Short mmCIF file of C-alpha atoms and ligand atoms in Angstrom, two decimals:
data_model
loop_
_atom_site.label_atom_id
_atom_site.label_comp_id
_atom_site.label_asym_id
_atom_site.label_seq_id
_atom_site.Cartn_x
_atom_site.Cartn_y
_atom_site.Cartn_z
CA MET A 1411 134.48 221.04 30.84
CA TYR A 1412 131.22 220.92 29.35
CA ASP A 1413 131.58 220.02 25.59
CA ILE A 1414 131.63 223.54 23.79
CA GLU A 1415 130.30 222.06 20.75
CA GLU A 1416 127.23 220.36 22.31
CA VAL A 1417 126.59 223.69 24.04
CA ARG A 1418 126.63 225.54 20.66
CA LYS A 1419 124.08 223.32 19.43
CA ASP A 1420 121.38 224.72 22.14
CA PHE A 1421 122.24 228.28 20.15
CA PRO A 1422 120.47 228.06 16.75
CA ILE A 1423 121.48 231.76 15.74
CA LEU A 1424 125.58 230.75 16.24
CA GLY A 1425 124.82 228.65 13.04
CA ARG A 1426 124.06 231.57 10.69
CA GLU A 1427 125.95 233.27 8.14
CA VAL A 1428 126.45 237.35 7.48
CA TYR A 1429 128.20 238.09 4.25
CA GLY A 1430 128.48 234.79 3.03
CA ARG A 1431 130.34 233.75 6.82
CA PRO A 1432 130.44 232.33 9.44
CA LEU A 1433 128.89 234.30 12.29
CA VAL A 1434 131.53 235.50 15.44
CA TYR A 1435 129.54 236.84 17.51
CA LEU A 1436 131.64 238.68 20.21
CA ASP A 1437 129.20 240.99 21.50
CA ASN A 1438 127.90 239.28 24.61
CA ALA A 1439 128.79 241.98 27.08
CA ALA A 1440 125.91 244.11 25.07
CA THR A 1441 123.33 240.71 25.12
CA VAL A 1442 124.09 237.17 24.64
CA GLN A 1443 122.15 234.60 22.63
CA LYS A 1444 119.80 232.18 23.76
CA PRO A 1445 119.56 228.66 23.84
CA ARG A 1446 116.45 226.90 22.42
CA CYS A 1447 115.14 225.57 26.32
CA VAL A 1448 114.70 229.23 26.91
CA VAL A 1449 112.69 230.75 24.02
CA GLU A 1450 110.93 227.06 24.07
CA ALA A 1451 109.89 227.80 27.83
CA MET A 1452 108.50 230.83 26.43
CA ALA A 1453 106.72 230.00 23.57
CA ASP A 1454 104.99 226.94 25.75
CA GLU A 1455 104.09 229.39 28.10
CA TYR A 1456 102.57 231.43 25.83
CA TYR A 1457 100.91 228.52 23.61
CA ASN A 1458 99.96 226.68 26.66
CA VAL A 1459 99.37 228.62 29.77
CA ASN A 1460 98.97 232.64 29.36
CA ALA A 1461 96.82 234.25 32.01
CA ASN A 1462 97.40 237.33 33.92
CA VAL A 1463 99.46 236.13 37.46
CA HIS A 1464 98.12 236.97 40.82
CA ARG A 1465 94.86 237.23 42.43
CA GLY A 1466 93.32 235.06 39.36
CA VAL A 1467 90.91 232.40 40.99
CA HIS A 1468 91.28 230.17 37.20
CA PHE A 1469 92.94 227.53 36.66
CA LEU A 1470 95.21 229.49 34.16
CA SER A 1471 95.88 232.14 36.15
CA GLN A 1472 96.92 229.85 39.09
CA GLN A 1473 99.00 227.76 36.92
CA ALA A 1474 101.02 231.41 35.17
CA THR A 1475 101.34 232.86 39.40
CA GLU A 1476 103.06 229.33 40.01
CA LEU A 1477 105.40 229.66 37.09
CA HIS A 1478 105.96 233.34 37.62
CA GLU A 1479 107.28 232.70 41.72
CA ALA A 1480 108.86 229.04 40.64
CA ALA A 1481 111.18 231.81 38.80
CA ARG A 1482 111.51 233.68 41.96
CA GLU A 1483 112.95 231.20 43.87
CA THR A 1484 115.15 230.12 40.99
CA VAL A 1485 116.52 233.35 41.32
CA ARG A 1486 116.82 233.05 44.50
CA ARG A 1487 118.83 229.98 44.20
CA PHE A 1488 121.16 231.64 41.50
CA LEU A 1489 121.95 234.43 44.22
CA ASN A 1490 122.03 231.93 47.45
CA ALA A 1491 119.19 235.21 48.49
CA ARG A 1492 117.45 234.26 52.24
CA SER A 1493 114.35 234.54 50.76
CA THR A 1494 112.07 235.26 47.69
CA ALA A 1495 110.87 238.19 49.33
CA GLU A 1496 114.33 239.57 48.72
CA VAL A 1497 114.04 239.11 45.02
CA VAL A 1498 112.34 241.75 42.88
CA PHE A 1499 111.75 241.91 39.18
CA THR A 1500 112.45 244.54 37.37
CA ARG A 1501 113.00 245.59 33.28
CA GLY A 1502 116.92 245.11 34.12
CA THR A 1503 119.91 246.24 36.06
CA THR A 1504 118.85 249.80 34.76
CA GLU A 1505 115.67 249.76 36.25
CA SER A 1506 116.80 248.25 39.27
CA ILE A 1507 120.10 251.02 39.76
CA ASN A 1508 117.01 253.64 39.10
CA LEU A 1509 114.67 251.61 41.78
CA VAL A 1510 117.43 251.97 44.56
CA ALA A 1511 118.88 255.12 43.61
CA SER A 1512 115.37 256.90 43.62
CA CYS A 1513 113.69 254.88 46.71
CA PHE A 1514 117.13 255.33 48.85
CA GLY A 1515 117.39 258.55 47.69
CA GLU A 1516 113.76 259.66 48.78
CA ALA A 1517 114.09 257.85 52.29
CA PHE A 1518 117.74 258.26 53.30
CA MET A 1519 119.51 261.08 51.21
CA ARG A 1520 119.62 265.38 52.06
CA GLU A 1521 120.98 267.82 50.44
CA GLY A 1522 125.27 267.61 51.06
CA ASP A 1523 124.58 263.46 51.38
CA GLU A 1524 127.12 261.62 49.31
CA VAL A 1525 127.44 258.57 47.30
CA ILE A 1526 129.95 256.87 46.04
CA VAL A 1527 130.16 255.66 42.75
CA SER A 1528 133.58 254.66 40.82
CA GLU A 1529 135.15 255.79 37.65
CA MET A 1530 134.44 252.75 35.74
CA GLU A 1531 130.77 252.97 36.09
CA HIS A 1532 128.58 252.45 33.55
CA HIS A 1533 125.91 255.54 32.74
CA ALA A 1534 122.85 253.32 34.85
CA ASN A 1535 124.95 254.06 37.90
CA ILE A 1536 125.63 257.47 37.22
CA VAL A 1537 122.68 258.98 35.58
CA SER A 1538 120.67 257.59 38.40
CA TRP A 1539 122.30 259.17 41.09
CA GLN A 1540 122.74 262.19 39.27
CA LEU A 1541 118.44 262.14 39.08
CA VAL A 1542 118.53 262.09 43.22
CA GLN A 1543 121.36 265.05 42.48
CA ALA A 1544 118.98 267.71 40.81
CA ARG A 1545 116.35 266.14 43.18
CA LYS A 1546 117.85 266.56 46.46
CA GLY A 1547 121.03 268.12 45.76
CA ILE A 1548 123.48 265.30 47.36
CA ARG A 1549 126.99 264.81 46.03
CA LEU A 1550 128.90 261.88 44.08
CA ARG A 1551 132.24 261.49 45.11
CA VAL A 1552 134.35 259.00 42.53
CA ILE A 1553 136.55 256.64 43.30
CA PRO A 1554 139.67 257.12 41.04
CA MET A 1555 141.81 254.24 39.20
CA ASN A 1556 144.96 253.28 38.22
CA ASP A 1557 145.94 253.03 34.43
CA ARG A 1558 145.83 249.20 34.70
CA GLY A 1559 142.17 250.11 35.07
CA GLU A 1560 142.26 248.95 38.77
CA LEU A 1561 140.17 251.12 41.68
CA LEU A 1562 142.39 252.43 44.02
CA LEU A 1563 141.38 251.34 47.25
CA ASP A 1564 143.52 253.59 49.43
CA GLU A 1565 141.50 256.64 47.51
CA TYR A 1566 138.43 254.47 47.89
CA GLU A 1567 138.50 254.36 51.98
CA LYS A 1568 139.56 258.31 52.12
CA LEU A 1569 136.24 259.32 50.56
CA PHE A 1570 134.40 258.04 53.02
CA ASN A 1571 132.60 260.83 55.98
CA GLY A 1572 129.89 261.61 57.91
CA ARG A 1573 127.62 262.50 54.70
CA THR A 1574 127.85 259.21 52.68
CA ARG A 1575 124.99 257.16 52.60
CA ILE A 1576 125.62 254.76 50.07
CA VAL A 1577 128.22 253.00 47.75
CA SER A 1578 127.64 252.26 44.32
CA VAL A 1579 129.57 250.42 42.32
CA THR A 1580 130.00 247.45 39.23
CA HIS A 1581 130.95 244.37 40.08
CA VAL A 1582 133.05 244.09 36.56
CA SER A 1583 133.75 246.92 34.01
CA ASN A 1584 131.83 246.64 30.80
CA VAL A 1585 134.49 248.44 28.84
CA LEU A 1586 138.12 247.14 31.06
CA GLY A 1587 136.83 243.47 31.66
CA THR A 1588 138.25 244.64 35.78
CA VAL A 1589 136.90 242.29 37.92
CA ASN A 1590 136.59 244.93 41.39
CA PRO A 1591 137.05 243.38 44.63
CA VAL A 1592 133.31 244.26 46.15
CA ARG A 1593 133.60 241.86 49.20
CA ARG A 1594 136.70 243.90 50.13
CA MET A 1595 134.88 247.13 49.55
CA ILE A 1596 131.86 246.27 50.97
CA GLU A 1597 133.80 245.14 54.51
CA THR A 1598 135.15 248.46 54.45
CA ALA A 1599 131.72 250.51 53.75
CA HIS A 1600 130.23 248.66 56.11
CA ALA A 1601 132.71 249.24 58.96
CA HIS A 1602 131.74 253.06 58.34
CA GLY A 1603 127.84 251.74 58.65
CA VAL A 1604 127.09 252.39 54.86
CA PRO A 1605 125.25 249.71 52.55
CA VAL A 1606 126.44 249.29 49.07
CA LEU A 1607 124.52 248.49 45.63
CA VAL A 1608 126.71 246.24 43.44
CA ASP A 1609 125.79 246.63 39.59
CA GLY A 1610 125.95 242.56 38.57
CA ALA A 1611 125.37 243.18 34.93
CA GLN A 1612 128.51 241.66 33.85
CA SER A 1613 129.52 239.37 36.47
CA ALA A 1614 125.84 237.11 37.20
CA PRO A 1615 126.71 235.83 33.41
CA HIS A 1616 130.49 235.10 33.97
CA MET A 1617 130.50 233.60 38.00
CA ALA A 1618 128.83 232.26 40.65
CA VAL A 1619 127.40 235.24 43.01
CA ASP A 1620 126.15 234.66 46.42
CA VAL A 1621 124.75 237.66 47.71
CA GLN A 1622 124.95 236.01 51.44
CA ALA A 1623 129.05 235.52 51.06
CA LEU A 1624 129.27 239.02 49.56
CA ASP A 1625 127.07 240.52 52.15
CA CYS A 1626 125.92 243.05 49.23
CA ASP A 1627 122.73 245.11 50.01
CA PHE A 1628 121.40 245.70 46.72
CA PHE A 1629 122.88 243.51 43.57
CA ALA A 1630 121.50 244.40 40.30
CA PHE A 1631 121.47 242.43 37.19
CA SER A 1632 119.72 241.80 33.55
CA GLY A 1633 117.90 239.04 31.95
CA HIS A 1634 119.21 239.00 28.64
CA LYS A 1635 123.14 239.03 29.48
CA VAL A 1636 122.37 235.98 31.20
CA TYR A 1637 121.06 233.94 28.87
CA GLY A 1638 117.49 235.08 29.22
CA PRO A 1639 114.95 237.31 27.89
CA THR A 1640 115.40 241.20 27.26
CA GLY A 1641 113.10 243.17 29.35
CA ILE A 1642 113.40 241.54 32.47
CA GLY A 1643 115.91 242.00 35.29
CA VAL A 1644 116.33 241.25 39.02
CA LEU A 1645 117.16 243.80 42.01
CA TYR A 1646 118.07 241.73 44.94
CA GLY A 1647 118.14 244.06 48.26
CA LYS A 1648 118.27 242.66 51.89
CA GLU A 1649 115.04 242.44 53.44
CA SER A 1650 115.87 244.96 55.89
CA TRP A 1651 116.36 247.19 53.44
CA LEU A 1652 113.47 246.83 50.84
CA ASP A 1653 111.36 246.81 53.93
CA ARG A 1654 112.32 250.30 54.61
CA LEU A 1655 112.11 252.02 51.20
CA PRO A 1656 109.14 253.74 50.14
CA PRO A 1657 107.61 251.78 46.75
CA TYR A 1658 108.68 253.10 43.47
CA MET A 1659 106.04 253.18 41.40
CA GLY A 1660 102.27 253.02 42.59
CA GLY A 1661 100.06 250.62 40.68
CA GLY A 1662 97.92 247.21 40.84
CA GLU A 1663 100.11 244.20 42.71
CA MET A 1664 101.44 246.64 44.65
CA ILE A 1665 99.26 247.41 47.56
CA GLY A 1666 97.24 245.91 50.18
CA HIS A 1667 94.28 248.32 50.09
CA VAL A 1668 93.40 251.27 48.32
CA SER A 1669 90.90 254.00 49.06
CA PHE A 1670 90.51 257.80 48.23
CA ASP A 1671 92.10 258.45 51.86
CA HIS A 1672 94.29 256.03 52.56
CA THR A 1673 96.54 253.25 50.73
CA THR A 1674 98.51 250.38 52.05
CA PHE A 1675 101.09 248.57 50.36
CA ALA A 1676 101.70 244.74 49.33
CA GLY A 1677 104.33 243.14 51.14
CA LEU A 1678 107.92 242.23 49.72
CA PRO A 1679 108.71 241.76 47.09
CA LEU A 1680 105.38 242.98 45.45
CA LYS A 1681 105.52 246.24 46.65
CA PHE A 1682 108.22 247.08 44.08
CA GLU A 1683 106.25 245.41 41.28
CA ALA A 1684 103.62 247.75 40.14
CA GLY A 1685 101.49 246.50 36.89
CA THR A 1686 101.54 243.63 35.45
CA PRO A 1687 104.74 241.67 35.44
CA ASP A 1688 106.53 240.00 32.17
CA TYR A 1689 105.64 236.72 33.74
CA VAL A 1690 106.60 234.93 30.45
CA ALA A 1691 109.83 236.35 30.84
CA SER A 1692 110.14 235.38 34.28
CA THR A 1693 109.91 231.75 32.77
CA GLY A 1694 112.50 232.42 30.59
CA LEU A 1695 114.77 234.01 33.05
CA ALA A 1696 114.61 230.77 35.17
CA ARG A 1697 115.03 228.05 32.53
CA ALA A 1698 118.21 230.71 30.99
CA LEU A 1699 119.45 230.61 35.13
CA ASP A 1700 119.03 226.69 34.99
CA TYR A 1701 120.50 226.02 31.96
CA VAL A 1702 124.02 228.00 33.08
CA SER A 1703 123.76 226.42 36.36
CA ARG A 1704 123.72 223.41 34.69
CA LEU A 1705 126.70 224.09 32.95
CA GLY A 1706 128.34 225.31 36.16
CA MET A 1707 129.42 229.11 36.55
CA ASP A 1708 132.87 227.56 37.49
CA ARG A 1709 133.54 225.97 34.33
CA ILE A 1710 131.47 229.10 32.69
CA GLN A 1711 134.07 231.37 34.05
CA ALA A 1712 137.25 229.04 33.84
CA HIS A 1713 136.03 228.73 29.94
CA GLU A 1714 135.48 232.38 29.38
CA ARG A 1715 138.69 233.43 31.07
CA GLU A 1716 141.05 231.28 29.27
CA LEU A 1717 139.41 232.31 26.19
CA THR A 1718 140.02 236.21 27.47
CA ARG A 1719 143.65 235.41 28.65
CA TYR A 1720 144.36 234.17 25.27
CA ALA A 1721 142.70 236.90 23.13
CA LEU A 1722 144.94 239.49 25.43
CA LYS A 1723 147.87 236.98 24.11
CA ARG A 1724 146.83 237.23 20.63
CA LEU A 1725 146.18 240.76 20.33
CA ARG A 1726 148.99 242.29 22.26
CA ARG A 1727 151.31 240.68 19.43
CA ILE A 1728 149.61 242.75 17.02
CA PRO A 1729 151.74 246.30 16.12
CA ASP A 1730 150.75 249.49 17.73
CA MET A 1731 148.19 247.31 19.88
CA ARG A 1732 146.68 249.42 22.74
CA ILE A 1733 144.37 247.34 25.03
CA LEU A 1734 142.94 249.23 27.96
CA GLY A 1735 142.43 247.34 30.89
CA GLU A 1736 145.24 245.27 31.94
CA ALA A 1737 143.71 244.64 35.49
CA GLU A 1738 145.41 241.49 37.57
CA GLU A 1739 141.29 240.24 37.90
CA HIS A 1740 139.92 240.73 34.18
CA ASP A 1741 136.63 239.01 33.10
CA ALA A 1742 135.45 238.01 29.53
CA VAL A 1743 136.00 241.87 28.33
CA VAL A 1744 138.42 242.85 25.63
CA SER A 1745 138.98 246.76 24.93
CA PHE A 1746 141.65 248.01 22.27
CA LEU A 1747 142.25 250.39 19.90
CA VAL A 1748 145.43 249.67 17.58
CA GLY A 1749 147.55 252.72 16.26
CA ASN A 1750 144.83 255.62 14.78
CA ILE A 1751 142.26 253.52 13.30
CA HIS A 1752 139.41 254.91 14.37
CA HIS A 1753 137.17 252.57 16.58
CA LEU A 1754 134.00 252.62 14.18
CA ASP A 1755 136.42 252.02 11.57
CA MET A 1756 137.31 248.99 12.93
CA GLY A 1757 134.23 247.66 13.96
CA THR A 1758 132.59 248.09 10.79
CA LEU A 1759 135.59 246.15 8.82
CA LEU A 1760 135.10 243.84 11.67
CA ASP A 1761 131.61 243.42 11.13
CA ARG A 1762 132.26 242.67 7.17
CA LEU A 1763 134.47 239.42 8.18
CA GLY A 1764 131.52 238.19 9.98
CA ILE A 1765 132.89 239.04 13.36
CA ALA A 1766 130.31 241.08 15.27
CA VAL A 1767 132.20 243.74 18.37
CA ARG A 1768 131.30 246.62 19.69
CA THR A 1769 132.65 249.79 18.98
CA GLY A 1770 132.12 253.25 20.91
CA HIS A 1771 131.99 254.61 24.11
CA HIS A 1772 130.11 252.08 25.76
CA CYS A 1773 128.11 253.64 28.17
CA ALA A 1774 130.92 255.04 30.37
CA GLU A 1775 132.04 258.67 29.00
CA PRO A 1776 133.15 259.84 31.83
CA LEU A 1777 135.70 256.39 32.10
CA MET A 1778 136.72 257.19 28.25
CA ARG A 1779 137.61 260.50 29.34
CA ARG A 1780 139.89 259.42 32.16
CA LEU A 1781 141.31 256.77 29.23
CA GLY A 1782 141.65 259.85 27.18
CA VAL A 1783 139.74 257.91 24.14
CA GLU A 1784 136.96 258.76 22.49
CA GLY A 1785 135.84 254.74 21.91
CA THR A 1786 137.21 251.57 21.70
CA VAL A 1787 136.43 248.55 19.87
CA ARG A 1788 135.38 245.60 22.27
CA ALA A 1789 135.09 241.62 21.93
CA SER A 1790 133.13 240.36 24.93
CA PHE A 1791 132.93 236.52 25.09
CA GLY A 1792 130.10 234.20 25.83
CA LEU A 1793 129.99 230.67 27.44
CA TYR A 1794 129.63 229.45 23.55
CA ASN A 1795 132.59 231.05 22.30
CA THR A 1796 135.75 229.38 21.00
CA MET A 1797 139.43 229.53 20.45
CA ALA A 1798 139.00 229.65 16.86
CA GLU A 1799 136.78 232.95 16.70
CA VAL A 1800 139.18 234.44 19.33
CA ASP A 1801 142.17 233.44 16.33
CA ALA A 1802 139.43 234.67 13.83
CA LEU A 1803 139.18 238.17 15.68
CA ALA A 1804 143.20 238.20 16.38
CA GLU A 1805 143.39 237.63 11.99
CA GLY A 1806 140.90 239.67 11.17
CA VAL A 1807 142.67 242.63 13.25
CA GLU A 1808 145.63 242.60 11.65
CA ARG A 1809 144.16 242.43 8.65
CA VAL A 1810 142.30 245.28 8.80
CA ALA A 1811 145.36 247.07 10.62
CA LYS A 1812 147.12 246.34 7.34
CA MET A 1813 144.49 247.51 4.87
CA PHE A 1814 145.15 251.44 7.14
N1 PMP B 2888 125.77 247.95 34.21
C1 PMP B 2888 126.85 247.64 33.35
C2 PMP B 2888 128.04 246.85 34.15
C3 PMP B 2888 126.65 247.34 31.80
O1 PMP B 2888 127.17 246.62 31.04
C4 PMP B 2888 125.12 247.42 31.66
C5 PMP B 2888 124.54 247.25 30.11
N2 PMP B 2888 125.50 247.52 29.00
C6 PMP B 2888 124.28 248.13 32.18
C7 PMP B 2888 124.39 248.11 33.62
C8 PMP B 2888 122.35 248.10 31.99
O2 PMP B 2888 122.17 247.26 31.92
P1 PMP B 2888 120.68 247.22 30.86
O3 PMP B 2888 120.91 247.89 29.69
O4 PMP B 2888 120.24 245.69 30.96
O5 PMP B 2888 119.59 248.10 31.53
#
């Protein structure tokens, strides 16, 4: 195991106090804190290298381009993609999913065609497809789940028919913590000749992801949830698919040649990267991926699973506790409600104890409806959280519960 106290020193913000109490940061599913090396790499690039990338003849532009493209190679390695042509930089998971929905919808979907999503999707993976629905008259089919928060694979199989064009499903639920059996789900889809987009926003930060082993066709994640900067994310796509999709946005960077009569597009991955990319954020992201890789994704996962198991055990002892999400395969996220205490009251009072959790619908309103709740309190863990912080959470929840 890595030395957690040493690791915490890499994150200056964790030493902060709020309301005169030590910060207990348990809102990692929303965004994680940044290690010093990420911020320093970005500051260094702004101070010493900054210049627009690609096509620059001058020294700084070439150096910035090298850093940007080296970052792409770091992402390729992190995901075990075959080639950097398959790594598209976006603004985050949301943009990555919108890109696929929009371009795939444009090229391969007609009225009456179907996309399969699940009951536990984030709005990013629902609304993107609804936009295609509005444009092209496609249908969304929804994989149901059981009360533990596990997808019903038999029902999933039954959703396939001659109109199914794509499956778009989350790897890990940002509300329930359920780890979906995406490898198996991809096999099923491929047996029907249907490609799969995996929303990896909540998996990439917590486990080793190998896109070739998964055999997913697309994989999306956000930099800011994997210890990198905000404003950058990744879309992995198999070259064979990306090649066949039309561009997403038009502009500089994504073209071959332009005339008023005829324009050609750049090859992969630049075809999908119109405009000046956030080349400083890509450096920060690469540094973050190096950081977690050095700690070891398997060790991070083992540590966070231990925190999750312990949190579930501690919270279950509290009277009137309702845990939402009891899946066998459970990652780094714990959602709960206590008696009829409103999630917002619980969150606000925990905050006064220095404990940052998230409350509300977590951008998953259809899932809230399925669970029959308006919102939940969500504690989510990162590589730097400790057992003592889980104790603080449980004691805080007990204290708030007694007040009501
Ligand atoms: N999907 C899931 C499962 C998420 O948890 C999130 C972030 N809460 C997103 C998509 C969207 O990520 P972003 O806001 O970084 O684009």
